[in-house]
mmCIF file of C-alpha atoms in Angstrom:
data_model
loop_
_atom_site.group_PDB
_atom_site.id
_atom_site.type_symbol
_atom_site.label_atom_id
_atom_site.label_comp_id
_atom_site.label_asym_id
_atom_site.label_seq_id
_atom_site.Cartn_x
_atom_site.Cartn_y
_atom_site.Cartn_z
ATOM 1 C CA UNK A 259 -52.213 63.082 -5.608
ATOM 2 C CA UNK A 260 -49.697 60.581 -6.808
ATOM 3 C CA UNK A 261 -46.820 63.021 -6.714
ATOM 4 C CA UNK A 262 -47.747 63.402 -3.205
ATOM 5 C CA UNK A 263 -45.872 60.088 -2.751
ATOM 6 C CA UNK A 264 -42.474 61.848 -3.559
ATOM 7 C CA UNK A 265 -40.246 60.153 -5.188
ATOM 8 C CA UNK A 266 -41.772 56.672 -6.389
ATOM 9 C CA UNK A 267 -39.032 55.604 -8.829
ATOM 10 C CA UNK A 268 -38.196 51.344 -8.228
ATOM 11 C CA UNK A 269 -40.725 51.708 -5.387
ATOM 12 C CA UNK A 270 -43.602 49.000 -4.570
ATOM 13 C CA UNK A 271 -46.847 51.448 -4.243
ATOM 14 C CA UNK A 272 -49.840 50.059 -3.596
ATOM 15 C CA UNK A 273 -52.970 52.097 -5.222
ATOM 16 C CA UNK A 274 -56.402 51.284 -3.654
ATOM 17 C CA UNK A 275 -59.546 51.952 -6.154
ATOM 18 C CA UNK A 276 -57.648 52.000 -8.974
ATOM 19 C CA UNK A 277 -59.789 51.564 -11.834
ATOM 20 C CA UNK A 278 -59.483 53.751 -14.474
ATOM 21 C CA UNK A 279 -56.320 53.690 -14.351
ATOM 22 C CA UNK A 280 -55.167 57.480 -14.631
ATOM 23 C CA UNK A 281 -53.090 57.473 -11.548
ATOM 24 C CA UNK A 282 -51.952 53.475 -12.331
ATOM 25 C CA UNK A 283 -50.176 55.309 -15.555
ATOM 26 C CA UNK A 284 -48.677 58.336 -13.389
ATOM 27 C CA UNK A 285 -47.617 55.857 -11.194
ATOM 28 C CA UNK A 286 -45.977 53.738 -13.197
ATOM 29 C CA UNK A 287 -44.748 56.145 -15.734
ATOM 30 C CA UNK A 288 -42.502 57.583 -12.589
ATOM 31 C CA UNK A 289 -40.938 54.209 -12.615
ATOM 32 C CA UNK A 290 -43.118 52.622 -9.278
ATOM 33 C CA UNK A 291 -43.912 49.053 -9.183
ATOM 34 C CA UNK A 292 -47.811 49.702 -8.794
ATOM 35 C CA UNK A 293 -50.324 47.372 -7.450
ATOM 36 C CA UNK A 294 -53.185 48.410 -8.646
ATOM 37 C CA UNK A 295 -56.213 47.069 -6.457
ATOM 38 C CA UNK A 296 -60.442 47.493 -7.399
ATOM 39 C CA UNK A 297 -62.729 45.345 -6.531
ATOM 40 C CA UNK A 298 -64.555 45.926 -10.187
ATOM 41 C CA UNK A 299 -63.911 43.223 -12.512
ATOM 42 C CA UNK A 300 -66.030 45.246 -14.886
ATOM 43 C CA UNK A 301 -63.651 48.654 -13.782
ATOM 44 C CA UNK A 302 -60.470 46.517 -14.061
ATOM 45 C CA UNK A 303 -61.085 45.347 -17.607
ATOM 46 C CA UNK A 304 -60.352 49.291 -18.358
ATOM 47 C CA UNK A 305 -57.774 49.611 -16.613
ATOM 48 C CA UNK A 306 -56.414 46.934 -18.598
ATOM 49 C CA UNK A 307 -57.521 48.416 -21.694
ATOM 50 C CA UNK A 308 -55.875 52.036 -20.513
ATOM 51 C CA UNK A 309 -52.477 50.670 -19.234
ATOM 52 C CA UNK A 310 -52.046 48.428 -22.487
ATOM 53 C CA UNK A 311 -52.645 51.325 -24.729
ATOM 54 C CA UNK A 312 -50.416 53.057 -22.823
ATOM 55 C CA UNK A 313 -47.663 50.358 -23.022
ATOM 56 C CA UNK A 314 -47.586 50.509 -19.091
ATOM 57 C CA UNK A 315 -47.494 47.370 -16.789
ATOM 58 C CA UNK A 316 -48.845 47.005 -12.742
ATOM 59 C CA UNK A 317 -49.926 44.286 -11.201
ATOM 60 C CA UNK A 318 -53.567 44.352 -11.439
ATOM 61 C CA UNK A 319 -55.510 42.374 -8.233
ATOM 62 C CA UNK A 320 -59.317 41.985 -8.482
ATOM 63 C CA UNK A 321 -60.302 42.012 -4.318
ATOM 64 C CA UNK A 322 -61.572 44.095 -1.501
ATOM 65 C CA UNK A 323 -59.384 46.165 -0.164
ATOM 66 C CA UNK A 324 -60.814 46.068 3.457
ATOM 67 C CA UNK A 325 -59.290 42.080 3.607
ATOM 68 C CA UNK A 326 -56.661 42.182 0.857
ATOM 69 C CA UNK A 327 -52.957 42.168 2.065
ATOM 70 C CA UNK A 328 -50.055 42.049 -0.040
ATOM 71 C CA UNK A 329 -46.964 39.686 0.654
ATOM 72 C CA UNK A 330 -44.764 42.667 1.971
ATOM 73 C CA UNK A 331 -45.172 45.731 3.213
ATOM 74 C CA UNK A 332 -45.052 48.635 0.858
ATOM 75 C CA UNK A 333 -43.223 51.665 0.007
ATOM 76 C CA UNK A 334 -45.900 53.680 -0.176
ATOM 77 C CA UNK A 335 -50.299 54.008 -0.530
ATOM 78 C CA UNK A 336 -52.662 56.288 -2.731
ATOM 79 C CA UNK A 337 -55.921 55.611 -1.744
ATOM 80 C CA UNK A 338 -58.354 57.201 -4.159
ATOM 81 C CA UNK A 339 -61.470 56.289 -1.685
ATOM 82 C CA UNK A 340 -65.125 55.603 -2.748
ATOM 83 C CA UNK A 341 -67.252 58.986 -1.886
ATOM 84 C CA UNK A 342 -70.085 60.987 -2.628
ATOM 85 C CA UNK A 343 -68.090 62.896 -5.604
ATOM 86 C CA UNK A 344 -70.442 66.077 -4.726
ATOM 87 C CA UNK A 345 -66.839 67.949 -5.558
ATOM 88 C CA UNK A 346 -68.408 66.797 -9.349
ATOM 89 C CA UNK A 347 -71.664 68.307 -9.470
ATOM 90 C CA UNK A 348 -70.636 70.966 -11.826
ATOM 91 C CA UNK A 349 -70.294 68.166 -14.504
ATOM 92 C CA UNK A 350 -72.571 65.736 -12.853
ATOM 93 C CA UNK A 351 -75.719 67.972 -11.675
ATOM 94 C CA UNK A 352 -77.511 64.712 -11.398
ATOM 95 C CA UNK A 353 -75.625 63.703 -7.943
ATOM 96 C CA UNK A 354 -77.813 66.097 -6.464
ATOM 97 C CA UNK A 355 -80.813 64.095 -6.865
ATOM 98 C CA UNK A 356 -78.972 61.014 -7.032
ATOM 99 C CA UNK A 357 -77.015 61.566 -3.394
ATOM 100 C CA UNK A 358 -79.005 61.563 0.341
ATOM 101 C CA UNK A 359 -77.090 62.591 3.786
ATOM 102 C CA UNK A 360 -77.010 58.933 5.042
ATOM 103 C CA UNK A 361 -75.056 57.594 1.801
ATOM 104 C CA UNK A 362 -72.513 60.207 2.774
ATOM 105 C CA UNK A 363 -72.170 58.344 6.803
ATOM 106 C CA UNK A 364 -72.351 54.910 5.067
ATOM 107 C CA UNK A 365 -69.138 55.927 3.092
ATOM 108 C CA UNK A 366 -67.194 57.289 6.057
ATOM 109 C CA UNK A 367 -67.734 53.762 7.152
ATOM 110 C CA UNK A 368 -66.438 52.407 4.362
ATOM 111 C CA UNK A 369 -63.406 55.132 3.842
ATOM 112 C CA UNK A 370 -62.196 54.331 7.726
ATOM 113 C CA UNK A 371 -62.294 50.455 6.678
ATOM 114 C CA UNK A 372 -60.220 51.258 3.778
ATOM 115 C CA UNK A 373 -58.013 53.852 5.853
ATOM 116 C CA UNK A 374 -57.326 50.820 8.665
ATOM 117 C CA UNK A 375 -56.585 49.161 6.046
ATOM 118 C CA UNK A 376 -54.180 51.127 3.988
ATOM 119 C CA UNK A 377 -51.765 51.599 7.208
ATOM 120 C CA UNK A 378 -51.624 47.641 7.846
ATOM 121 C CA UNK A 379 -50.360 47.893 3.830
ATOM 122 C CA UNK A 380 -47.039 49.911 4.239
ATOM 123 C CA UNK A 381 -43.865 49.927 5.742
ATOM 124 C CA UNK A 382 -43.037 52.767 8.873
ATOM 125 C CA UNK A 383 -42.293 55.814 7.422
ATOM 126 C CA UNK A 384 -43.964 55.251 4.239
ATOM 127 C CA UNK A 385 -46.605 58.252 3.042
ATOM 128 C CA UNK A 386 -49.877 57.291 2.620
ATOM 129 C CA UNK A 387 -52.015 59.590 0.328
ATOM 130 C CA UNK A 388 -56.112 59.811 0.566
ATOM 131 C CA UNK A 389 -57.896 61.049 -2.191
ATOM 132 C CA UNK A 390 -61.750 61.923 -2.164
ATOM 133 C CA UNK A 391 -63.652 63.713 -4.792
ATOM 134 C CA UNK A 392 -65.735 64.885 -2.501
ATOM 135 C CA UNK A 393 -66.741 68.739 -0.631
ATOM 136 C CA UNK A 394 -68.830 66.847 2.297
ATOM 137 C CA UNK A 395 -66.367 67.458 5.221
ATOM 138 C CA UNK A 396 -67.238 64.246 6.686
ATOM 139 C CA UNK A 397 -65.526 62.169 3.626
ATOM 140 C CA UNK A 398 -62.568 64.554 3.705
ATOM 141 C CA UNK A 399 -60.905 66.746 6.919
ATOM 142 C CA UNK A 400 -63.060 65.767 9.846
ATOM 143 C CA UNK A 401 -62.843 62.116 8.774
ATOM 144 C CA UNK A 402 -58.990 62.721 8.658
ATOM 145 C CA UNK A 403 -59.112 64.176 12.533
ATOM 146 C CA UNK A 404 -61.056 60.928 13.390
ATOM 147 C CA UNK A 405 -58.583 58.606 12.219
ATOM 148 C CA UNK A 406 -55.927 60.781 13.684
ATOM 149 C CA UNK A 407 -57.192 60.682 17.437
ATOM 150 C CA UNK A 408 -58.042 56.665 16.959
ATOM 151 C CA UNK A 409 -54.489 55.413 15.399
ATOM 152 C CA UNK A 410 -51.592 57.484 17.168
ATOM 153 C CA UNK A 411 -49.130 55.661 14.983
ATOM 154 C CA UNK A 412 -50.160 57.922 11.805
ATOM 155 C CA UNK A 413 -49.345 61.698 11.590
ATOM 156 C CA UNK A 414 -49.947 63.916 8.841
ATOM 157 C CA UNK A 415 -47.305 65.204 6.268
ATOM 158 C CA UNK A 416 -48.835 68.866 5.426
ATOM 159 C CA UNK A 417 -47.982 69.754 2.128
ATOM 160 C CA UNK A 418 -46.019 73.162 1.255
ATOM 161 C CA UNK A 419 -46.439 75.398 -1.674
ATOM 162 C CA UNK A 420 -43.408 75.075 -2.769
ATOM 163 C CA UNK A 421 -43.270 71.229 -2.749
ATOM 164 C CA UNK A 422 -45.281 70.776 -5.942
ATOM 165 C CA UNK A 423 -46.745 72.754 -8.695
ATOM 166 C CA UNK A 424 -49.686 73.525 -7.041
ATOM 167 C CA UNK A 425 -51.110 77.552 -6.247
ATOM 168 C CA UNK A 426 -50.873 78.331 -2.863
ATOM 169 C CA UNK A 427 -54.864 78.759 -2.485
ATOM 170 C CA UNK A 428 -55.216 74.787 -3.065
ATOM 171 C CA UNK A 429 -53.292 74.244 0.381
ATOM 172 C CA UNK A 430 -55.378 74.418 3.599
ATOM 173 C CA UNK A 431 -53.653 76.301 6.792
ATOM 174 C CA UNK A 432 -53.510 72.582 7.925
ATOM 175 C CA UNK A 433 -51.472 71.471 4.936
ATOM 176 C CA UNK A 434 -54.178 69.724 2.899
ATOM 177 C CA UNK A 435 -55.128 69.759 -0.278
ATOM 178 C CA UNK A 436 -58.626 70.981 -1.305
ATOM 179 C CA UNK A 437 -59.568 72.482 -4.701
ATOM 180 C CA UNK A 438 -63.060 74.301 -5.124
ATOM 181 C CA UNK A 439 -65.255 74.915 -8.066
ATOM 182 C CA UNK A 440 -65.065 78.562 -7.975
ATOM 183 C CA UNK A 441 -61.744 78.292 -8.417
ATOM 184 C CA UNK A 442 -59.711 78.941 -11.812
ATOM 185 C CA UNK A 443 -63.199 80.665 -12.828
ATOM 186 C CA UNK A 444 -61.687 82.467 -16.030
ATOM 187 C CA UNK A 445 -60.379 78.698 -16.785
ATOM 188 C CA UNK A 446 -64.174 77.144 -16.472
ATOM 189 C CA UNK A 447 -63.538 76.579 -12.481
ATOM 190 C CA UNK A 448 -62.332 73.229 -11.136
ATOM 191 C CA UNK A 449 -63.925 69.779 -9.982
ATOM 192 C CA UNK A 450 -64.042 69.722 -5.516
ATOM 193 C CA UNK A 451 -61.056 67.629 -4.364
ATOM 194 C CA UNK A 452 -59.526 66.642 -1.657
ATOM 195 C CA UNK A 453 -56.565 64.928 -0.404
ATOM 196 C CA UNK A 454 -54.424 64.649 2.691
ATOM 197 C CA UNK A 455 -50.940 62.884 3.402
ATOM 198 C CA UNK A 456 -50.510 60.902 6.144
ATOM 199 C CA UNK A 457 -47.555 58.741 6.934
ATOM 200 C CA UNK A 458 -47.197 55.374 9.619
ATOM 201 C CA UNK A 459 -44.792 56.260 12.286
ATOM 202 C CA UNK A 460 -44.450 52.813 13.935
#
């Protein structure tokens, strides 16, 4: 999702639900200044742990994202959003038993929170990325069209085939991305994924 971004190099990018820290080290290893943002402490401590074993630095800030604003706007946004990581289940058979319908609407709540958010973040013209590990349509496209028709400031950036490494049957006809566990089956099939670029016009 981070390469999404484009080119990040000397760039402030802000990264919303940060913790573990896997796309803090892309991030930074392309040369971004990332401010990495979780509302864990518990989460943040590995991040710390990651990005020092790494040798990588980023501006680690322990808040909630929904009321956090940083000093200036930003270059850029990957928001890797709390969901109902059914696009798991494969690994995690337990979310099955674990998940109900209504925690799935009680995290839309949250994502458009975090979404508002996000666009109040960055600078106009600056890509913001949303990442959900999640197949339940609700946490991933239709949320998207929601936003869409309630900010008219914020368009979406479809992504081409040829942009990125990425095989052709991971892009939507919209432009999205959305991976599928039947997918790569001779490779032991993928994790559900989903992620969208969006970018503030105004």
């Amino acid at each position: 999702p981070m390469k999404l971004l484009g080119n990040v190099y000397k760039k402030d990018i802000i990264e919303i639900g940060a913790a573990p820290g896997g796309k803090t080290a892309q991030l930074a290893m392309s040369g971004a200044r990332v401010f990495a943002i979780d509302r864990s402490h518990t989460r943040l401590t590995r991040l710390r742990n990651n990005l020092q074993r790494l040798n990588f630095n980023a501006n680690i800030i322990e808040a909630n994202a929904e009321n956090w604003r940083p000093d200036s706007l930003a270059d850029g946004l990957l928001l890797d959003a709390p969901c109902s990581t059914t696009g798991t289940m494969r690994r995690h058979p337990d979310i099955m038993w674990r998940r109900k319908p209504s925690d799935v609407y009680e995290l839309c709540n949250i994502q458009l929170k975090l979404l508002k958010a996000a666009v109040e973040m960055i600078k106009p013209g600056a890509f913001l990325v949303y990442t959900v590990c999640s197949l339940e349509p609700e946490e991933g496209p239709l949320l998207i069209e929601t936003f869409l028709q309630k900010y008219k400031n914020i368009e979406r950036v479809g992504i081409k085939s040829n942009e990125i490494e990425l095989l052709r049957e991971f892009i939507t006809p919209i432009g999205d991305l959305l991976t599928l566990p039947c997918q790569l089956k001779s490779l032991g099939g993928l994790d559900g994924f989903y992620s969208v670029r969006l970018r503030r016009n105004l």
